[in-house]
Short mmCIF file of C-alpha atoms in Angstrom, two decimals:
data_model
loop_
_atom_site.label_atom_id
_atom_site.label_comp_id
_atom_site.label_asym_id
_atom_site.label_seq_id
_atom_site.Cartn_x
_atom_site.Cartn_y
_atom_site.Cartn_z
CA UNK I 1 41.36 -1.69 -15.87
CA UNK I 2 44.59 -0.33 -14.37
CA UNK I 3 44.26 2.84 -16.46
CA UNK I 4 40.66 3.36 -15.18
CA UNK I 5 41.63 2.84 -11.53
CA UNK I 6 44.64 5.14 -11.88
CA UNK I 7 42.40 7.78 -13.46
CA UNK I 8 39.87 7.50 -10.60
CA UNK I 9 42.51 7.69 -7.85
CA UNK I 10 45.94 8.80 -9.20
CA UNK I 11 47.55 8.94 -5.73
CA UNK I 12 51.15 7.51 -5.58
CA UNK I 13 50.46 5.15 -2.69
CA UNK I 14 51.42 1.55 -2.08
CA UNK I 15 48.78 -1.22 -2.48
CA UNK I 16 48.08 -3.60 0.40
CA UNK I 17 50.00 -6.41 -1.32
CA UNK I 18 53.24 -4.72 -0.30
CA UNK I 19 52.09 -4.82 3.35
CA UNK I 20 51.43 -8.56 2.92
CA UNK I 21 55.03 -8.95 1.62
CA UNK I 22 53.67 -10.83 -1.35
CA UNK I 23 52.59 -13.81 0.74
CA UNK I 24 50.01 -15.59 -1.40
CA UNK I 25 48.36 -17.43 1.47
CA UNK I 26 47.69 -14.15 3.33
CA UNK I 27 46.40 -12.45 0.18
CA UNK I 28 44.13 -15.41 -0.58
CA UNK I 29 42.78 -15.38 2.97
CA UNK I 30 41.81 -11.68 2.72
CA UNK I 31 40.39 -12.06 -0.79
CA UNK I 32 38.25 -15.04 0.10
CA UNK I 33 37.02 -13.41 3.32
CA UNK I 34 36.07 -10.09 1.69
CA UNK I 35 34.58 -11.84 -1.35
CA UNK I 36 32.40 -14.10 0.79
CA UNK I 37 31.20 -11.18 2.93
CA UNK I 38 30.46 -9.09 -0.18
CA UNK I 39 28.47 -11.90 -1.82
CA UNK I 40 26.47 -12.39 1.39
CA UNK I 41 25.79 -8.65 1.55
CA UNK I 42 24.65 -8.58 -2.10
CA UNK I 43 22.28 -11.53 -1.61
CA UNK I 44 20.41 -9.74 1.19
CA UNK I 45 19.11 -6.73 -0.88
CA UNK I 46 18.22 -9.07 -3.77
CA UNK I 47 16.04 -11.08 -1.39
CA UNK I 48 14.58 -7.89 0.08
CA UNK I 49 13.72 -6.50 -3.37
CA UNK I 50 11.97 -9.77 -4.27
CA UNK I 51 10.02 -9.53 -1.02
CA UNK I 52 9.04 -5.92 -1.73
CA UNK I 53 7.89 -6.81 -5.23
CA UNK I 54 5.66 -9.61 -3.95
CA UNK I 55 4.17 -7.78 -0.96
CA UNK I 56 4.44 -4.09 -1.86
CA UNK I 57 0.68 -3.60 -1.42
CA UNK I 58 0.66 -5.12 2.07
CA UNK I 59 3.54 -3.18 3.67
CA UNK I 60 3.28 0.49 4.57
CA UNK I 61 7.03 1.09 5.08
CA UNK I 62 8.48 -0.05 1.74
CA UNK I 63 10.78 2.99 1.67
CA UNK I 64 12.53 1.87 4.90
CA UNK I 65 13.20 -1.58 3.46
CA UNK I 66 14.58 -0.03 0.24
CA UNK I 67 16.83 2.26 2.29
CA UNK I 68 18.08 -0.70 4.33
CA UNK I 69 18.77 -2.62 1.09
CA UNK I 70 20.86 0.31 -0.21
CA UNK I 71 22.86 0.36 3.05
CA UNK I 72 23.57 -3.41 2.83
CA UNK I 73 24.60 -3.04 -0.82
CA UNK I 74 27.11 -0.31 0.03
CA UNK I 75 28.50 -2.47 2.84
CA UNK I 76 29.17 -5.18 0.24
CA UNK I 77 30.84 -2.64 -2.06
CA UNK I 78 33.27 -1.63 0.74
CA UNK I 79 34.42 -5.26 0.98
CA UNK I 80 34.87 -5.37 -2.79
CA UNK I 81 37.16 -2.37 -2.49
CA UNK I 82 39.01 -4.26 0.25
CA UNK I 83 39.95 -6.76 -2.45
CA UNK I 84 40.75 -4.10 -5.08
CA UNK I 85 43.17 -2.19 -2.81
CA UNK I 86 45.32 -5.31 -2.40
CA UNK I 87 46.67 -4.61 -5.91
CA UNK I 88 45.46 -1.04 -6.66
CA UNK I 89 45.89 1.83 -4.12
CA UNK I 90 42.50 3.57 -4.74
CA UNK I 91 42.27 4.59 -1.10
CA UNK I 92 40.56 7.95 -1.71
CA UNK I 93 37.83 6.28 -3.76
CA UNK I 94 37.47 3.62 -1.08
CA UNK I 95 37.22 6.35 1.53
CA UNK I 96 34.42 8.14 -0.37
CA UNK I 97 32.55 4.83 -0.69
CA UNK I 98 32.87 4.32 3.07
CA UNK I 99 31.70 7.90 3.72
CA UNK I 100 28.63 7.29 1.53
CA UNK I 101 28.04 4.02 3.34
CA UNK I 102 28.25 5.84 6.67
CA UNK I 103 25.68 8.45 5.59
CA UNK I 104 23.25 5.81 4.28
CA UNK I 105 23.72 3.68 7.41
CA UNK I 106 23.02 6.70 9.63
CA UNK I 107 19.89 7.58 7.61
CA UNK I 108 18.75 3.95 7.83
CA UNK I 109 19.20 3.89 11.60
CA UNK I 110 17.25 7.14 12.01
CA UNK I 111 14.48 5.88 9.72
CA UNK I 112 14.09 2.58 11.56
CA UNK I 113 13.66 4.17 15.02
CA UNK I 114 10.05 5.41 14.38
CA UNK I 115 9.17 1.98 12.95
CA UNK I 116 10.06 0.14 16.15
CA UNK I 117 6.56 0.62 17.74
CA UNK I 118 4.93 -0.69 14.54
CA UNK I 119 7.23 -3.69 14.44
CA UNK I 120 6.54 -4.41 18.11
CA UNK I 121 2.80 -4.19 17.40
CA UNK I 122 3.01 -6.89 14.74
CA UNK I 123 1.45 -10.12 15.88
CA UNK I 124 3.38 -13.30 16.38
CA UNK I 125 2.47 -16.45 14.38
CA UNK I 126 0.74 -17.84 17.47
CA UNK I 127 -1.33 -14.68 17.88
CA UNK I 128 -2.23 -14.75 14.19
CA UNK I 129 -3.29 -18.37 14.51
CA UNK I 130 -5.46 -17.59 17.54
CA UNK I 131 -6.98 -14.59 15.73
CA UNK I 132 -7.67 -16.76 12.69
CA UNK I 133 -9.34 -19.34 14.92
CA UNK I 134 -11.56 -16.67 16.49
CA UNK I 135 -12.39 -15.34 13.03
CA UNK I 136 -13.42 -18.80 11.85
CA UNK I 137 -15.66 -19.19 14.89
CA UNK I 138 -17.24 -15.81 14.18
CA UNK I 139 -17.80 -16.79 10.54
CA UNK I 140 -19.52 -20.00 11.66
CA UNK I 141 -21.71 -18.02 14.07
CA UNK I 142 -22.63 -15.53 11.35
CA UNK I 143 -23.42 -18.30 8.89
CA UNK I 144 -25.65 -19.92 11.50
CA UNK I 145 -27.35 -16.56 12.17
CA UNK I 146 -27.86 -16.03 8.43
CA UNK I 147 -29.43 -19.48 8.08
CA UNK I 148 -31.76 -18.75 10.99
CA UNK I 149 -32.59 -15.36 9.48
CA UNK I 150 -33.36 -16.87 6.08
CA UNK I 151 -35.52 -19.48 7.77
CA UNK I 152 -37.35 -16.77 9.74
CA UNK I 153 -37.84 -14.68 6.58
CA UNK I 154 -39.20 -17.72 4.74
CA UNK I 155 -41.61 -18.44 7.57
CA UNK I 156 -42.61 -14.78 7.74
CA UNK I 157 -43.28 -14.67 3.99
CA UNK I 158 -45.35 -17.84 4.24
CA UNK I 159 -47.29 -16.46 7.20
CA UNK I 160 -47.88 -13.18 5.34
CA UNK I 161 -49.05 -15.08 2.26
CA UNK I 162 -51.38 -17.21 4.36
CA UNK I 163 -52.71 -14.07 6.05
CA UNK I 164 -53.37 -12.45 2.68
CA UNK I 165 -55.12 -15.56 1.47
CA UNK I 166 -57.19 -15.67 4.65
CA UNK I 167 -58.13 -11.99 4.22
CA UNK I 168 -59.11 -12.62 0.63
CA UNK I 169 -61.25 -15.64 1.41
CA UNK I 170 -62.82 -14.07 4.48
CA UNK I 171 -63.68 -10.78 2.80
CA UNK I 172 -65.01 -12.63 -0.24
CA UNK I 173 -67.19 -14.98 1.80
CA UNK I 174 -68.55 -12.18 3.96
CA UNK I 175 -70.20 -10.52 0.99
CA UNK I 176 -72.91 -13.20 0.58
CA UNK I 177 -74.41 -12.92 4.11
CA UNK I 178 -73.98 -9.16 3.95
CA UNK I 179 -76.00 -9.02 0.74
CA UNK I 180 -78.70 -11.11 2.42
CA UNK I 181 -78.86 -8.71 5.38
CA UNK I 182 -79.05 -5.69 3.09
CA UNK I 183 -81.60 -7.28 0.77
CA UNK I 184 -83.95 -8.53 3.49
CA UNK I 185 -83.79 -5.23 5.36
CA UNK I 186 -84.84 -3.42 2.17
CA UNK I 187 -87.67 -5.95 1.59
CA UNK I 188 -88.81 -5.50 5.19
CA UNK I 189 -88.81 -1.74 4.75
CA UNK I 190 -90.69 -1.89 1.42
CA UNK I 191 -93.37 -4.48 2.31
CA UNK I 192 -94.07 -3.57 5.91
CA UNK I 193 -93.32 0.14 5.91
CA UNK I 194 -96.95 0.99 6.59
CA UNK I 195 -97.06 -1.38 9.56
CA UNK I 196 -93.85 -0.17 11.20
CA UNK I 197 -93.60 2.81 13.50
CA UNK I 198 -90.96 5.53 13.34
CA UNK I 199 -88.45 3.77 15.61
CA UNK I 200 -88.63 0.55 13.57
CA UNK I 201 -88.03 2.43 10.32
CA UNK I 202 -85.10 4.25 11.92
CA UNK I 203 -83.64 0.93 13.05
CA UNK I 204 -83.93 -0.44 9.53
CA UNK I 205 -82.13 2.63 8.25
CA UNK I 206 -79.31 1.97 10.75
CA UNK I 207 -79.09 -1.61 9.48
CA UNK I 208 -78.84 -0.49 5.85
CA UNK I 209 -76.26 2.16 6.75
CA UNK I 210 -74.21 -0.42 8.62
CA UNK I 211 -74.34 -2.88 5.73
CA UNK I 212 -73.20 -0.16 3.32
CA UNK I 213 -70.26 0.66 5.57
CA UNK I 214 -69.44 -3.04 5.93
CA UNK I 215 -69.64 -3.49 2.16
CA UNK I 216 -67.20 -0.61 1.67
CA UNK I 217 -64.86 -2.11 4.26
CA UNK I 218 -64.98 -5.55 2.62
CA UNK I 219 -64.32 -4.05 -0.83
CA UNK I 220 -61.27 -2.21 0.55
CA UNK I 221 -59.99 -5.38 2.20
CA UNK I 222 -60.37 -7.22 -1.08
CA UNK I 223 -58.51 -4.44 -2.87
CA UNK I 224 -55.71 -4.67 -0.30
CA UNK I 225 -55.43 -8.47 -0.60
CA UNK I 226 -55.49 -8.33 -4.41
CA UNK I 227 -52.42 -6.08 -4.75
CA UNK I 228 -49.79 -8.15 -6.52
CA UNK I 229 -52.14 -11.04 -7.30
CA UNK I 230 -53.01 -9.91 -10.80
CA UNK I 231 -51.13 -10.94 -13.94
CA UNK I 232 -50.72 -7.36 -15.16
CA UNK I 233 -47.21 -7.01 -16.66
CA UNK I 234 -44.73 -4.24 -15.96
CA UNK I 235 -44.90 -1.99 -19.02
CA UNK I 236 -43.35 1.30 -20.03
CA UNK I 237 -46.23 3.74 -20.46
CA UNK I 238 -46.81 7.49 -20.01
CA UNK I 239 -47.52 8.27 -16.38
CA UNK I 240 -49.80 11.10 -17.52
CA UNK I 241 -52.26 8.71 -19.20
CA UNK I 242 -52.38 6.59 -16.02
CA UNK I 243 -53.18 9.71 -14.01
CA UNK I 244 -55.89 10.65 -16.54
CA UNK I 245 -57.56 7.25 -16.06
CA UNK I 246 -57.55 7.78 -12.30
CA UNK I 247 -59.09 11.22 -12.77
CA UNK I 248 -61.87 9.85 -14.99
CA UNK I 249 -62.66 7.25 -12.33
CA UNK I 250 -63.10 10.15 -9.87
CA UNK I 251 -65.08 12.35 -12.29
CA UNK I 252 -68.12 12.64 -10.01
CA UNK I 253 -65.92 13.77 -7.08
CA UNK I 254 -64.23 16.37 -9.30
CA UNK I 255 -67.59 17.76 -10.47
CA UNK I 256 -69.02 17.84 -6.95
CA UNK I 257 -66.02 19.55 -5.34
CA UNK I 258 -64.77 21.67 -8.24
CA UNK I 259 -61.28 20.20 -7.73
CA UNK I 260 -58.34 21.11 -9.95
CA UNK I 261 -55.63 18.62 -10.95
CA UNK I 262 -52.27 20.03 -12.11
CA UNK I 263 -49.80 17.69 -13.79
CA UNK I 264 -47.30 18.54 -16.54
CA UNK I 265 -44.46 16.77 -18.34
CA UNK I 266 -44.94 13.41 -16.63
CA UNK I 267 -42.47 10.86 -18.07
CA UNK I 268 -42.91 7.32 -19.31
CA UNK I 269 -42.10 4.80 -16.57
CA UNK I 270 -41.95 1.01 -16.35
CA UNK I 271 -44.51 -0.27 -13.83
CA UNK I 272 -47.80 -2.07 -13.32
CA UNK I 273 -49.92 0.87 -14.44
CA UNK I 274 -53.18 -0.69 -13.29
CA UNK I 275 -51.82 -0.55 -9.73
CA UNK I 276 -50.46 2.98 -10.24
CA UNK I 277 -53.93 4.03 -11.34
CA UNK I 278 -55.32 2.65 -8.08
CA UNK I 279 -52.54 4.48 -6.22
CA UNK I 280 -53.45 7.81 -7.82
CA UNK I 281 -57.17 7.22 -7.23
CA UNK I 282 -56.56 6.78 -3.52
CA UNK I 283 -54.21 9.77 -3.14
CA UNK I 284 -56.23 12.16 -5.32
CA UNK I 285 -59.50 10.92 -3.79
CA UNK I 286 -58.15 11.59 -0.28
CA UNK I 287 -57.01 15.07 -1.36
CA UNK I 288 -60.56 15.84 -2.51
CA UNK I 289 -62.20 14.28 0.56
CA UNK I 290 -60.03 15.74 3.32
CA UNK I 291 -60.79 19.42 2.72
CA UNK I 292 -61.76 22.14 5.17
CA UNK I 293 -65.33 23.38 5.05
CA UNK I 294 -65.88 25.28 1.81
CA UNK I 295 -62.40 24.49 0.48
CA UNK I 296 -61.71 23.99 -3.20
CA UNK I 297 -59.25 21.11 -3.75
CA UNK I 298 -56.10 21.74 -5.76
CA UNK I 299 -53.91 18.67 -6.40
CA UNK I 300 -50.45 18.86 -8.00
CA UNK I 301 -48.57 15.83 -9.34
CA UNK I 302 -44.89 15.94 -10.31
CA UNK I 303 -42.37 13.29 -11.33
CA UNK I 304 -38.62 13.55 -11.85
CA UNK I 305 -35.72 11.15 -12.02
CA UNK I 306 -33.28 11.01 -9.11
CA UNK I 307 -30.36 8.72 -9.93
CA UNK I 308 -31.87 5.22 -10.30
CA UNK I 309 -35.38 6.08 -9.03
CA UNK I 310 -38.48 7.91 -10.19
CA UNK I 311 -39.67 10.37 -7.55
CA UNK I 312 -43.41 11.12 -7.72
CA UNK I 313 -44.80 13.93 -5.57
CA UNK I 314 -48.51 14.50 -4.89
CA UNK I 315 -49.33 17.81 -3.17
CA UNK I 316 -52.75 18.94 -1.95
CA UNK I 317 -54.21 21.94 -0.12
CA UNK I 318 -56.40 19.97 2.30
CA UNK I 319 -56.54 19.77 6.08
CA UNK I 320 -53.03 18.27 6.30
CA UNK I 321 -51.58 15.59 8.57
CA UNK I 322 -50.24 16.09 12.11
CA UNK I 323 -46.47 15.63 12.23
CA UNK I 324 -46.70 12.85 14.82
CA UNK I 325 -49.07 10.83 12.59
CA UNK I 326 -47.08 10.87 9.34
CA UNK I 327 -46.06 7.21 9.65
CA UNK I 328 -49.20 5.91 11.35
CA UNK I 329 -51.48 6.92 8.48
CA UNK I 330 -50.17 4.00 6.37
CA UNK I 331 -51.32 1.39 8.88
CA UNK I 332 -54.44 -0.67 8.13
CA UNK I 333 -57.65 0.75 9.66
CA UNK I 334 -55.74 3.83 10.89
CA UNK I 335 -58.09 6.80 10.88
CA UNK I 336 -57.32 10.29 12.17
CA UNK I 337 -60.96 11.38 12.09
CA UNK I 338 -64.24 9.85 13.13
CA UNK I 339 -66.70 8.48 10.54
CA UNK I 340 -69.00 11.41 11.26
CA UNK I 341 -66.35 13.87 10.03
CA UNK I 342 -64.96 12.15 6.94
CA UNK I 343 -65.99 8.89 5.29
CA UNK I 344 -63.55 6.05 4.81
CA UNK I 345 -62.27 2.77 6.21
CA UNK I 346 -58.61 3.63 6.90
CA UNK I 347 -57.34 1.15 4.30
CA UNK I 348 -56.65 3.42 1.30
CA UNK I 349 -53.13 4.49 2.31
CA UNK I 350 -52.27 0.93 3.38
CA UNK I 351 -53.14 -0.10 -0.20
CA UNK I 352 -50.89 2.69 -1.50
CA UNK I 353 -47.97 1.47 0.59
CA UNK I 354 -48.48 -2.12 -0.57
CA UNK I 355 -48.58 -1.03 -4.23
CA UNK I 356 -45.34 0.92 -3.87
CA UNK I 357 -43.68 -1.96 -1.99
CA UNK I 358 -44.77 -4.30 -4.80
CA UNK I 359 -42.75 -2.08 -7.15
CA UNK I 360 -39.74 -2.22 -4.83
CA UNK I 361 -40.11 1.40 -3.70
CA UNK I 362 -41.05 3.58 -0.76
CA UNK I 363 -43.82 6.01 0.12
CA UNK I 364 -43.90 8.63 2.85
CA UNK I 365 -45.79 11.76 3.78
CA UNK I 366 -44.65 15.23 4.83
CA UNK I 367 -46.51 18.06 6.55
CA UNK I 368 -47.11 21.44 4.94
CA UNK I 369 -48.39 24.72 6.35
CA UNK I 370 -51.55 23.98 4.39
CA UNK I 371 -52.18 20.49 3.07
CA UNK I 372 -49.92 17.49 2.73
CA UNK I 373 -47.23 16.04 0.47
CA UNK I 374 -46.93 12.40 -0.49
CA UNK I 375 -43.64 11.17 -1.94
CA UNK I 376 -43.35 7.95 -3.92
CA UNK I 377 -39.99 6.53 -4.93
CA UNK I 378 -39.85 3.54 -7.29
CA UNK I 379 -36.91 2.11 -9.28
CA UNK I 380 -36.40 3.17 -12.88
CA UNK I 381 -35.53 -0.43 -13.67
CA UNK I 382 -37.81 -2.63 -11.56
CA UNK I 383 -36.69 -6.07 -10.44
CA UNK I 384 -37.04 -8.70 -13.12
CA UNK I 385 -38.52 -11.15 -10.63
CA UNK I 386 -41.40 -10.21 -8.40
CA UNK I 387 -42.70 -12.10 -5.40
CA UNK I 388 -44.68 -15.16 -6.48
CA UNK I 389 -48.40 -14.60 -6.39
CA UNK I 390 -50.58 -16.95 -4.38
CA UNK I 391 -53.59 -17.89 -6.43
CA UNK I 392 -56.69 -17.70 -4.26
CA UNK I 393 -58.86 -20.81 -4.21
CA UNK I 394 -62.19 -20.92 -5.91
CA UNK I 395 -64.54 -19.44 -3.32
CA UNK I 396 -67.59 -19.22 -5.50
#
């Protein structure tokens, strides 16, 4: 040990013990004082390092704490050298240690100055307790609001289900008296045609025309109320074959109008394909119906995958949709044209929206310079649980 200390600081100086004149009580006093201070200094950085290890992810100024720990450690080392120099005169080495301690202490002081505003901004335990109390009150309020919201949603779903059931029953029961009106008006026209004048025959024609329109309206209402009531499973099938079935159902409209349907490379998708067929029938049928005078319908259908959704696009070259009516067209009974211009009940697109919603997707329309675009977005992996169907009562 003496050889190492002499090698580190070979200066021919006197150790402090000579200044103490060999008095053991004085030496012991200095040794115990410096040793106690050094041990206290060394305990502080150990505690600080433990603190940093536990809470390193919660504190943004770890480097300042580490720098402060280094400064405290060097302070302890200087007191250790105070003990060493009692017997070994390594004053130059002690001086370099003190110089290093001075530099680290100065760097620590300069580093702490910018942190003072952050430290002052830290909340006191009382403020934290008050903030925690306010947070608990807010959590209770939010939980109460969520309960009320769930209750409202449950009531809304029940009301919607009851409304659908009412629409189903009403539209179903209306068909019987409507058939009676239509049937008796035809009998009246057939049996008493020779006894009726021109006005009476015209009135009968109005009655039959009205019953036909009412029958169409009732059938559309039934179709709207039946969406989601069937037991058809979600199956993975080619979308092209579903579109072909919809086209065959509209064969007479295609032959009458000379319409062209373009669809290539349609993928297989998991869905209720009976409902998708109804969706295509409505969209393609509208594209054929809403054409300018003398126009030849051209309908294009595309489908591509966009992340977790299938995106189906139906484009036509018809009369188009005004930009301010793009959302309104999906409302029930919403018609942009009078019955004298184009036939229809204004329910077809409402059925389309309900079908897409049943699949957990969205549908919207966009304007084009000529015609319209309909966009359908449905999940690639539909929800495993669908809304429970309400079985309509036996209405005869």
